[in-house]
mmCIF file of C-alpha atoms in Angstrom:
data_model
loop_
_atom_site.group_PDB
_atom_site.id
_atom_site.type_symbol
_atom_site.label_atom_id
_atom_site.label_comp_id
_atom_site.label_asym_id
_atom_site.label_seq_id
_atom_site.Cartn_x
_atom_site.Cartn_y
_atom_site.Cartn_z
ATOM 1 C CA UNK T 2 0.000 0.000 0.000
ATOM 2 C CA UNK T 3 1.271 3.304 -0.970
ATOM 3 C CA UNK T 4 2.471 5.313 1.943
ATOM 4 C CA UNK T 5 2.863 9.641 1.344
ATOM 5 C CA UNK T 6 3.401 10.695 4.540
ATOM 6 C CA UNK T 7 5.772 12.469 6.458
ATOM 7 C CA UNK T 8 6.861 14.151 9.833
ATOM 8 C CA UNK T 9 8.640 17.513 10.936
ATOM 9 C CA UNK T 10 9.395 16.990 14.858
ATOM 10 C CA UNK T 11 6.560 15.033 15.280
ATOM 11 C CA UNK T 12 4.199 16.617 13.104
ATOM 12 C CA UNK T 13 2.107 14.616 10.881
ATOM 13 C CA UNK T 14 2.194 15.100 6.977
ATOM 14 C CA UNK T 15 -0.786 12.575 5.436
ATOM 15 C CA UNK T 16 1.168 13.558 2.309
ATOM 16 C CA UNK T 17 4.217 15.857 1.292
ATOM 17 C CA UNK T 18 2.172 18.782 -0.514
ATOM 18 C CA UNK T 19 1.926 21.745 1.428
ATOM 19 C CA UNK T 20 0.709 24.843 -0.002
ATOM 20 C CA UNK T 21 3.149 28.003 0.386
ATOM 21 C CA UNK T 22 2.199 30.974 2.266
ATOM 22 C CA UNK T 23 1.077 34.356 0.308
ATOM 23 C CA UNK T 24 -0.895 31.544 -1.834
ATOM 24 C CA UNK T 25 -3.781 30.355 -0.557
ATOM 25 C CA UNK T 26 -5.057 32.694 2.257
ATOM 26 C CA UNK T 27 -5.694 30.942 5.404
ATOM 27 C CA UNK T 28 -7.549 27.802 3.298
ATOM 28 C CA UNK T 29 -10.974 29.659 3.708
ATOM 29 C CA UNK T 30 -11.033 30.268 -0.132
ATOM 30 C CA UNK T 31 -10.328 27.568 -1.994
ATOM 31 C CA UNK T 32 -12.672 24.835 -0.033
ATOM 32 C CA UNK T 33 -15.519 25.296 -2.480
ATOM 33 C CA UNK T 34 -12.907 24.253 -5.075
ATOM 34 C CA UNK T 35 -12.060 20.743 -3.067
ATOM 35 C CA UNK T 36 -11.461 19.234 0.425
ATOM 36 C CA UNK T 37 -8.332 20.774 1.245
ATOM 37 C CA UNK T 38 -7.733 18.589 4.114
ATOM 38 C CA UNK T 39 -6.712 16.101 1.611
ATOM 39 C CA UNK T 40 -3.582 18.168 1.954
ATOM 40 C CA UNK T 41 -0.402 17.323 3.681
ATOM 41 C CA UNK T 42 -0.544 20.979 5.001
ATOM 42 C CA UNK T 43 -0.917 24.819 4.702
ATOM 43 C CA UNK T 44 1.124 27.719 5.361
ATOM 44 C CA UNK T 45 -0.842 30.852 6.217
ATOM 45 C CA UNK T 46 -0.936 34.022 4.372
ATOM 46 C CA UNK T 47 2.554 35.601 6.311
ATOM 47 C CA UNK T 48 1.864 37.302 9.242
ATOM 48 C CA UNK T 49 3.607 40.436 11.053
ATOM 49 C CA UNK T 50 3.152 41.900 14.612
ATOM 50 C CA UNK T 51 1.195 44.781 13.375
ATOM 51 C CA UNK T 52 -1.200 44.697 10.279
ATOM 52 C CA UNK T 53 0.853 45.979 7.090
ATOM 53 C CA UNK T 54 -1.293 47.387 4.177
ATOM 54 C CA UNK T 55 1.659 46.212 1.782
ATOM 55 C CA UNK T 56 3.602 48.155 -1.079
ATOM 56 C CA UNK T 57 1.727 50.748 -2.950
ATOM 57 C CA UNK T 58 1.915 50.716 -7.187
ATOM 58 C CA UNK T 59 1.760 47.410 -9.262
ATOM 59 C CA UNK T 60 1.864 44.370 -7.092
ATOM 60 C CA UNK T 61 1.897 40.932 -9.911
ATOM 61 C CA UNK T 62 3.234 40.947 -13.361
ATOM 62 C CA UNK T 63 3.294 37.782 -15.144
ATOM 63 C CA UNK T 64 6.575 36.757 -16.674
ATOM 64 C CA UNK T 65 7.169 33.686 -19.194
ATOM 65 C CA UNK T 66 6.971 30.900 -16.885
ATOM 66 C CA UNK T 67 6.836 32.725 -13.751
ATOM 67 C CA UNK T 68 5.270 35.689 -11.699
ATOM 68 C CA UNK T 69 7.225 38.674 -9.997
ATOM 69 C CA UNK T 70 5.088 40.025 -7.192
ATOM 70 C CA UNK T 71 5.815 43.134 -4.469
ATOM 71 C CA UNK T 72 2.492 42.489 -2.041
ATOM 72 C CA UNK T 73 5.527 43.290 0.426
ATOM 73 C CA UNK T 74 3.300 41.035 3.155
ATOM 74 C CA UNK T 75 -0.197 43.108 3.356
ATOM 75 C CA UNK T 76 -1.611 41.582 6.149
ATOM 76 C CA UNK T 77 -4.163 41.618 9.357
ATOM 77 C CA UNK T 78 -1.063 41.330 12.178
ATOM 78 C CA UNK T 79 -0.681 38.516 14.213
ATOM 79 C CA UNK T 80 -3.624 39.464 16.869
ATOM 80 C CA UNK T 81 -6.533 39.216 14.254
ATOM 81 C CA UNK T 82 -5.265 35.960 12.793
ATOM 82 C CA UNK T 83 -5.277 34.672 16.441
ATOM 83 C CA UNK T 84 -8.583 35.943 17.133
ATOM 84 C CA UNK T 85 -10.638 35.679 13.542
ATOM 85 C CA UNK T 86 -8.768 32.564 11.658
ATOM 86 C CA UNK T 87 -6.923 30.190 14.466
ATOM 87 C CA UNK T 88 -10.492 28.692 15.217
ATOM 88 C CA UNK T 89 -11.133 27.908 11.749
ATOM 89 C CA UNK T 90 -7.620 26.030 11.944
ATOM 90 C CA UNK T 91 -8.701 24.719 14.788
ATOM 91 C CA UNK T 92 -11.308 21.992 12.373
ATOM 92 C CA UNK T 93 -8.775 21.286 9.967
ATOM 93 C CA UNK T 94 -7.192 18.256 9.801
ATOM 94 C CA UNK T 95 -3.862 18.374 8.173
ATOM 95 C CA UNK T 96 -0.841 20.288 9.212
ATOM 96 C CA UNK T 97 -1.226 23.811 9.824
ATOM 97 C CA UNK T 98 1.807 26.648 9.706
ATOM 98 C CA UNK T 99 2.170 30.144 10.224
ATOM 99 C CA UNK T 100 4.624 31.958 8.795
ATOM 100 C CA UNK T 101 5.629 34.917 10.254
ATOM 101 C CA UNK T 102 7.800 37.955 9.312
ATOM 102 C CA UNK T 103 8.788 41.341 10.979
ATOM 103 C CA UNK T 104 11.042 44.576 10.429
ATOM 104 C CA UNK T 105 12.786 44.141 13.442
ATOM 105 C CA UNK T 106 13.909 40.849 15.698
ATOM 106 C CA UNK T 107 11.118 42.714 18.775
ATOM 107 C CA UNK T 108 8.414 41.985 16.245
ATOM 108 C CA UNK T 109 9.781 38.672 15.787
ATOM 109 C CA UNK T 110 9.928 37.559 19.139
ATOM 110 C CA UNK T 111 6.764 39.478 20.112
ATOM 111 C CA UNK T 112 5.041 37.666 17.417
ATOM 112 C CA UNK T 113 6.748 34.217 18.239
ATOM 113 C CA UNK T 114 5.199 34.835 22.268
ATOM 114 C CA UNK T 115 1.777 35.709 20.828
ATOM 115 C CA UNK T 116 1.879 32.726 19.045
ATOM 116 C CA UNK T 117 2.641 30.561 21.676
ATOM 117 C CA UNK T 118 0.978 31.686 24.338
ATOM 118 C CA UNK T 119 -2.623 31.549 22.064
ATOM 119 C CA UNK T 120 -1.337 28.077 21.996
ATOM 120 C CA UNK T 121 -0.879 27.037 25.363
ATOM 121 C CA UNK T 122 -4.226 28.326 25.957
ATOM 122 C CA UNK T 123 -5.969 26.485 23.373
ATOM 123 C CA UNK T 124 -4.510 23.484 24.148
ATOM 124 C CA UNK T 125 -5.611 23.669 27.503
ATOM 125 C CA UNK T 126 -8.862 23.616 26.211
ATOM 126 C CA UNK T 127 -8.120 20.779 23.994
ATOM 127 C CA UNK T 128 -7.905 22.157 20.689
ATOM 128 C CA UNK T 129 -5.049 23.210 18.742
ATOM 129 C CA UNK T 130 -4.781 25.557 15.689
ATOM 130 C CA UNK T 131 -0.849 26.443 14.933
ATOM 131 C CA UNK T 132 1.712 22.755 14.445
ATOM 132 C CA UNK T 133 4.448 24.911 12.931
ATOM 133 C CA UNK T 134 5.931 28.131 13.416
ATOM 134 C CA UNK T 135 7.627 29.542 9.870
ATOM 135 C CA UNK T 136 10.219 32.103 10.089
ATOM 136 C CA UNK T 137 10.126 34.281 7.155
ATOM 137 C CA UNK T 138 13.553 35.781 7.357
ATOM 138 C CA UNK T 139 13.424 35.907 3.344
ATOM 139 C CA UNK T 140 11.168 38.427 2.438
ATOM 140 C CA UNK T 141 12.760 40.201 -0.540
ATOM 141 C CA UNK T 142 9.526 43.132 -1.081
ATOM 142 C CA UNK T 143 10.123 44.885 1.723
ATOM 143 C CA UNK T 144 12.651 47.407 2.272
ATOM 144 C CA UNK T 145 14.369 46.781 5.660
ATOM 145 C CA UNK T 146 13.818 44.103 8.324
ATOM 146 C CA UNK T 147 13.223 40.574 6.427
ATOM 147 C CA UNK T 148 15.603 40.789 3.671
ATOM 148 C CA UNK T 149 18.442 42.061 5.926
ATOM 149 C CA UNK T 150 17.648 38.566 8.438
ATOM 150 C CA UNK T 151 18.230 36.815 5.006
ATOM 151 C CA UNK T 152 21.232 37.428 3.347
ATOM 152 C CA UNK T 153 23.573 37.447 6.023
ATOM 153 C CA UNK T 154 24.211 34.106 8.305
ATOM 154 C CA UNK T 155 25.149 36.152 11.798
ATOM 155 C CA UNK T 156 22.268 38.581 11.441
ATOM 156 C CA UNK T 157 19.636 35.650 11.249
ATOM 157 C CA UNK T 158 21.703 34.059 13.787
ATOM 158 C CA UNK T 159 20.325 36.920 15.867
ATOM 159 C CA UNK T 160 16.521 35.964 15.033
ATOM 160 C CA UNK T 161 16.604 32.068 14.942
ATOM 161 C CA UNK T 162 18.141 32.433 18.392
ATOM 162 C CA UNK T 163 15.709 34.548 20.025
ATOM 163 C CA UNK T 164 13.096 33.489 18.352
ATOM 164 C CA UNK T 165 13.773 29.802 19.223
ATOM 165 C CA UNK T 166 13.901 30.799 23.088
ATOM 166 C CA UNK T 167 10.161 31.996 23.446
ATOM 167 C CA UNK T 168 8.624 29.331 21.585
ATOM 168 C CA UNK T 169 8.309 25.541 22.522
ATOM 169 C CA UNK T 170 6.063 25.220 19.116
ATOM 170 C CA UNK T 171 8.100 23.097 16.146
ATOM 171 C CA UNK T 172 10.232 26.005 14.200
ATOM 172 C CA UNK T 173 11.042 26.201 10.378
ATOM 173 C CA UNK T 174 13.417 28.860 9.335
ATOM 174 C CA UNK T 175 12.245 29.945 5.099
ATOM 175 C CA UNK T 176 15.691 31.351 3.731
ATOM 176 C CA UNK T 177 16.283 33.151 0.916
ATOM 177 C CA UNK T 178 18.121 32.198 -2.455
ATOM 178 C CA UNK T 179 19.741 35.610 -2.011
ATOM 179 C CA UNK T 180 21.609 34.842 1.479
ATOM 180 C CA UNK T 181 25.207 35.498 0.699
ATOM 181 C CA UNK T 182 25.766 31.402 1.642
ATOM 182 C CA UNK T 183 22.683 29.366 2.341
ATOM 183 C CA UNK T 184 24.342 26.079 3.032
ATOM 184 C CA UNK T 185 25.876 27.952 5.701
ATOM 185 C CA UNK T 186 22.566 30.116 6.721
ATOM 186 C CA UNK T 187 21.139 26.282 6.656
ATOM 187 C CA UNK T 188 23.576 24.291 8.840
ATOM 188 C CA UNK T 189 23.282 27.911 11.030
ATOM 189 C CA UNK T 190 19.296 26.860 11.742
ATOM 190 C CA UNK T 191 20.006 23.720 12.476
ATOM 191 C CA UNK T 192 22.746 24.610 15.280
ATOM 192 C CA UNK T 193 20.137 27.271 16.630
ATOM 193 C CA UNK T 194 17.718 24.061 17.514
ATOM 194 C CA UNK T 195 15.512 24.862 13.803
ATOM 195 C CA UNK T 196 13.495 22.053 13.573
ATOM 196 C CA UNK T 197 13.532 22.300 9.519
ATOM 197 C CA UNK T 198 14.246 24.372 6.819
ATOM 198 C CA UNK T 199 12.328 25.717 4.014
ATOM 199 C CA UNK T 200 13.859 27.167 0.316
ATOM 200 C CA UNK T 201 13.484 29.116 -1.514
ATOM 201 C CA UNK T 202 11.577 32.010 -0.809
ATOM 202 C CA UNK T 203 11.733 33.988 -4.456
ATOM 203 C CA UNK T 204 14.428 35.302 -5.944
ATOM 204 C CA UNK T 205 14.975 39.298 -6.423
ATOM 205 C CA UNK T 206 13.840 40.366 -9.883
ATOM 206 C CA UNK T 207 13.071 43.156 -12.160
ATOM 207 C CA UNK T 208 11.177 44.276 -14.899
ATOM 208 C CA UNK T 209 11.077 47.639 -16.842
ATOM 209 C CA UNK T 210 8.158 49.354 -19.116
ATOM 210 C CA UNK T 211 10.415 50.908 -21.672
ATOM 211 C CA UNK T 212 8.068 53.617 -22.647
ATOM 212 C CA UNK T 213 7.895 55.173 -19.175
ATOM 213 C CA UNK T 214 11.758 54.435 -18.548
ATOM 214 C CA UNK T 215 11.597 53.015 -15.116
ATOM 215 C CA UNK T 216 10.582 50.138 -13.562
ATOM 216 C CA UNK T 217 7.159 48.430 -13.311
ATOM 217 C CA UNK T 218 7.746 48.177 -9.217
ATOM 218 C CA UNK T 219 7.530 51.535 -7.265
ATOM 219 C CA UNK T 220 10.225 49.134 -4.988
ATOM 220 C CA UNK T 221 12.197 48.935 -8.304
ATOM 221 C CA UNK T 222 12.590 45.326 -7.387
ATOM 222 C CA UNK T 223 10.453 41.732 -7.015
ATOM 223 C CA UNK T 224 10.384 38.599 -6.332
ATOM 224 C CA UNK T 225 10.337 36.093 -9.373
ATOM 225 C CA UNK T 226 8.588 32.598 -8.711
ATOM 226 C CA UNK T 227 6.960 30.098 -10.824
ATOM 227 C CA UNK T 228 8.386 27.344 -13.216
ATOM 228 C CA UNK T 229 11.408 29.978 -14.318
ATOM 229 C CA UNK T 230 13.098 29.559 -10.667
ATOM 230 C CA UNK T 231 12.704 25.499 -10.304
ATOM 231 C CA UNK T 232 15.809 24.495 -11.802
ATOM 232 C CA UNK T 233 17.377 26.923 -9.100
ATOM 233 C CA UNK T 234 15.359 25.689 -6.044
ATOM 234 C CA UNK T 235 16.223 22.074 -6.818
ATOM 235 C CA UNK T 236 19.639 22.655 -7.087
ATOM 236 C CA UNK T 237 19.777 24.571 -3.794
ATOM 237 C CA UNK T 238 17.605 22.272 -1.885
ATOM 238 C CA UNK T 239 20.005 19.357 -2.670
ATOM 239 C CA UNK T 240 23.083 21.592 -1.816
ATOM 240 C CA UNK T 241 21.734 21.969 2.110
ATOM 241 C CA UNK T 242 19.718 18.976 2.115
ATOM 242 C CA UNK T 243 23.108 17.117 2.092
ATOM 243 C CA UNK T 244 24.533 19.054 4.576
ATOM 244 C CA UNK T 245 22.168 19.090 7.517
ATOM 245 C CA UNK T 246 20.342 16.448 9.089
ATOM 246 C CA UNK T 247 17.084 18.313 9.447
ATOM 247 C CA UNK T 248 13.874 18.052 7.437
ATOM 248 C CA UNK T 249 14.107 20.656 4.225
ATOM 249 C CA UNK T 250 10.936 22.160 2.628
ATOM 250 C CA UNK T 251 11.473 22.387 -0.977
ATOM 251 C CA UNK T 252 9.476 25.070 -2.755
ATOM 252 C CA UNK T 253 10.123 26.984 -5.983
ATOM 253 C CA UNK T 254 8.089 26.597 -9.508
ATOM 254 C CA UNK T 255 6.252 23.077 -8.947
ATOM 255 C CA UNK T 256 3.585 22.709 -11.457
ATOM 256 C CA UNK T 257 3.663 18.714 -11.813
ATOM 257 C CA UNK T 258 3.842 15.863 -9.693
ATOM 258 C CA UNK T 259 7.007 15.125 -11.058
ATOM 259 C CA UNK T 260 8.529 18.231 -10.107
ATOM 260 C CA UNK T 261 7.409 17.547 -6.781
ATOM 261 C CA UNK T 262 9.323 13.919 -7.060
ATOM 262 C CA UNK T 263 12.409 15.520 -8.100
ATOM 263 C CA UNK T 264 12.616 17.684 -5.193
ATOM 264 C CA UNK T 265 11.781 14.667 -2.665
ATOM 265 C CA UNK T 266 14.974 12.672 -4.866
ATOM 266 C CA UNK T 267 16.897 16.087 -4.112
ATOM 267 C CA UNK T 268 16.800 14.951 -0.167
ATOM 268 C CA UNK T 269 13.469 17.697 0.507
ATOM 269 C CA UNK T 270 10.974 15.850 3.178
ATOM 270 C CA UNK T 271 8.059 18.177 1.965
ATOM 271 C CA UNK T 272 7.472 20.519 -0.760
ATOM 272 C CA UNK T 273 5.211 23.922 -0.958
ATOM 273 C CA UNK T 274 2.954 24.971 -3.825
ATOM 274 C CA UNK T 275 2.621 28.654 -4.486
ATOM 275 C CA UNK T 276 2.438 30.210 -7.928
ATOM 276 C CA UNK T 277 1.126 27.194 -9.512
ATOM 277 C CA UNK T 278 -2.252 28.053 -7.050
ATOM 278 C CA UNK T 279 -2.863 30.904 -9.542
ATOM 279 C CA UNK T 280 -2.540 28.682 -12.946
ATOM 280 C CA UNK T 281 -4.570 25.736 -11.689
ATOM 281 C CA UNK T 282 -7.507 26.166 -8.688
ATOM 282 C CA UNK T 283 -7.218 22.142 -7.989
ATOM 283 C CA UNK T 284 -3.573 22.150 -7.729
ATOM 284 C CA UNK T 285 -3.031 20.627 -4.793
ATOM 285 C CA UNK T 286 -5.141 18.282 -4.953
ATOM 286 C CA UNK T 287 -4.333 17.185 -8.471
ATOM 287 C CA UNK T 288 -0.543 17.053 -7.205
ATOM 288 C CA UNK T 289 -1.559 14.545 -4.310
ATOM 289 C CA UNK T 290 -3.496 12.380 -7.200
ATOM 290 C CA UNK T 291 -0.402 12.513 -9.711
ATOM 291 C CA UNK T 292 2.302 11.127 -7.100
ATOM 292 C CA UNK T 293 0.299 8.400 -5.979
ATOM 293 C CA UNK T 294 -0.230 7.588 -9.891
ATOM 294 C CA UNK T 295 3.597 8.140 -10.024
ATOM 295 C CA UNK T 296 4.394 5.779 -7.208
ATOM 296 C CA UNK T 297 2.509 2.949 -8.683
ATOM 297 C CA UNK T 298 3.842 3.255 -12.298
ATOM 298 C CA UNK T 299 6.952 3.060 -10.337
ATOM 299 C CA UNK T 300 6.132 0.098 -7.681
ATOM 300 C CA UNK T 301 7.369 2.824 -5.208
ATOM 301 C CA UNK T 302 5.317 1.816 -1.975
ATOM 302 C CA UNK T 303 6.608 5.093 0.788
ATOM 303 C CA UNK T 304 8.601 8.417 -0.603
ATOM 304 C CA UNK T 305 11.393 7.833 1.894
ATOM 305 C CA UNK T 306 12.698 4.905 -0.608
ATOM 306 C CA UNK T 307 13.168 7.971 -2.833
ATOM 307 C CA UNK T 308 14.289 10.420 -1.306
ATOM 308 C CA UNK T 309 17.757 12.010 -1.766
ATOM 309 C CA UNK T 310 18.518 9.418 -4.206
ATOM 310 C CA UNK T 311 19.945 11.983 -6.220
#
């Protein structure tokens, strides 16, 4: 019998599709599209200490094979999420993950104790809503505070650390593919008691309207995902997935259920799905179908006979 599913420090995965944060909201939308707790898990829309109403100017422009976007993490703060979604993660069954950001390692950590204190109440009540803590330390549409926490190893040093202190909830660190060394940024997480790794977050793009003479982007810059950046991802997640024993989160351009094998036979545990949300509403769910069709083409009966084979 085929077997999909997975763990991150003791976390249950039914299956290794999880979809990417910035995608899919908090899940709300897309269940009148399909039963999204057929998922492995979801990352929530990213989440700062205080609600951000984003960049201002163009946010998405659609590239061949891929999507640049500067949202620069619009969001309702940390406090509404706990107070208007977490109970509506409380019903779901699959994995559920917040990913939070901040300018500055205070809103980190403030965030982080929010977080977990919401959680020690609930479970005292017997219900949880939040398995996974995501630090977004990769950020690359806003202009201080995220992007700074990932390029440079010591400075996220700074917010793994603290962050890791005021939270007993499981802790993934999302890097970016512009850190000056991610191997090193990697092993870094795992030394600072990270219980996994996610990358890539997108990669710092561009793209100019010649008959105005500037850029699209009042920020100048965006990030670039989609199918473009996969060959990338893969390559990176096999870099640090060979150099640190913790689980890694693959994510960058899957639009098939054999991209999503490749980056399981590049050593990733899970993958996310972001951009491909916008190109196909059932995308998750037709990713879960294709692997299991993979598998038994294959006679592959569990993932983990797969993975890092590469």
């Amino acid at each position: 019998m085929i077997n999909l599913s997975g763990s991150i420090a003791g976390v249950h995965f039914k299956n290794p599709i999880v979809m990417a944060s910035g995608t899919f909201g908090f899940g709300k939308e897309y269940v009148e599209y399909y039963n999204i707790t057929a998922l492995g898990g979801i990352a929530g829309k990213g989440l700062t200490l205080h609600p951000k109403s984003g960049n201002e100017g163009l946010r998405l422009y659609e590239t061949p094979s891929g999507m640049l976007n500067s949202v620069g993490l619009e969001n309702p703060g940390v406090k509404h999420f706990l107070e208007n979604e977490a109970a509506y993660w409380e019903g779901l069954d699959l994995a559920r993950i917040v990913n939070l950001g901040g300018d500055h390692i205070d809103e980190y950590i403030e965030g982080a104790v929010m977080i977990n204190q919401d959680s020690r109440l609930r479970e005292a009540k017997g219900h949880k809503a939040v398995d996974i803590i995501e630090l977004n330390i990769s950020c690359p549409n806003v202009k201080e505070g995220g992007i700074a926490y990932g390029i440079k190893t010591e400075k996220a040093r700074e917010v793994v650390r603290e962050v890791r202190a005021v939270t007993s909830i499981p802790l993934v660190i999302k890097l970016s593919p512009n850190a000056e060394d991610l191997v090193s940024m990697a092993m870094m997480c795992e030394q600072e008691g990270a219980d996994g790794v996610t990358l890539i977050n997108t990669i710092s793009a561009m793209k100019i309207d010649v008959y105005k003479r500037k850029s699209v982007f009042r920020n100048l810059y965006a990030g670039l995902s989609g199918p473009a950046v996969k060959p990338i991802a893969l390559r990176m997640v096999h870099q640090v997935a060979s150099r640190v024993s913790i689980p890694v989160i693959g994510v960058g351009g899957i639009s098939s259920a054999t991209d999503v094998i490749e980056f399981i036979m590049a050593g990733a545990s899970l993958v996310q799905v972001g951009t491909y949300n916008f190109i196909n509403i059932h995308a998750g769910i037709d990713l879960v179908s294709g692997i299991e069709e993979f598998m038994m083409q294959e006679g592959i009966q569990t993932l983990q006979e797969i993975r890092g084979v590469v």
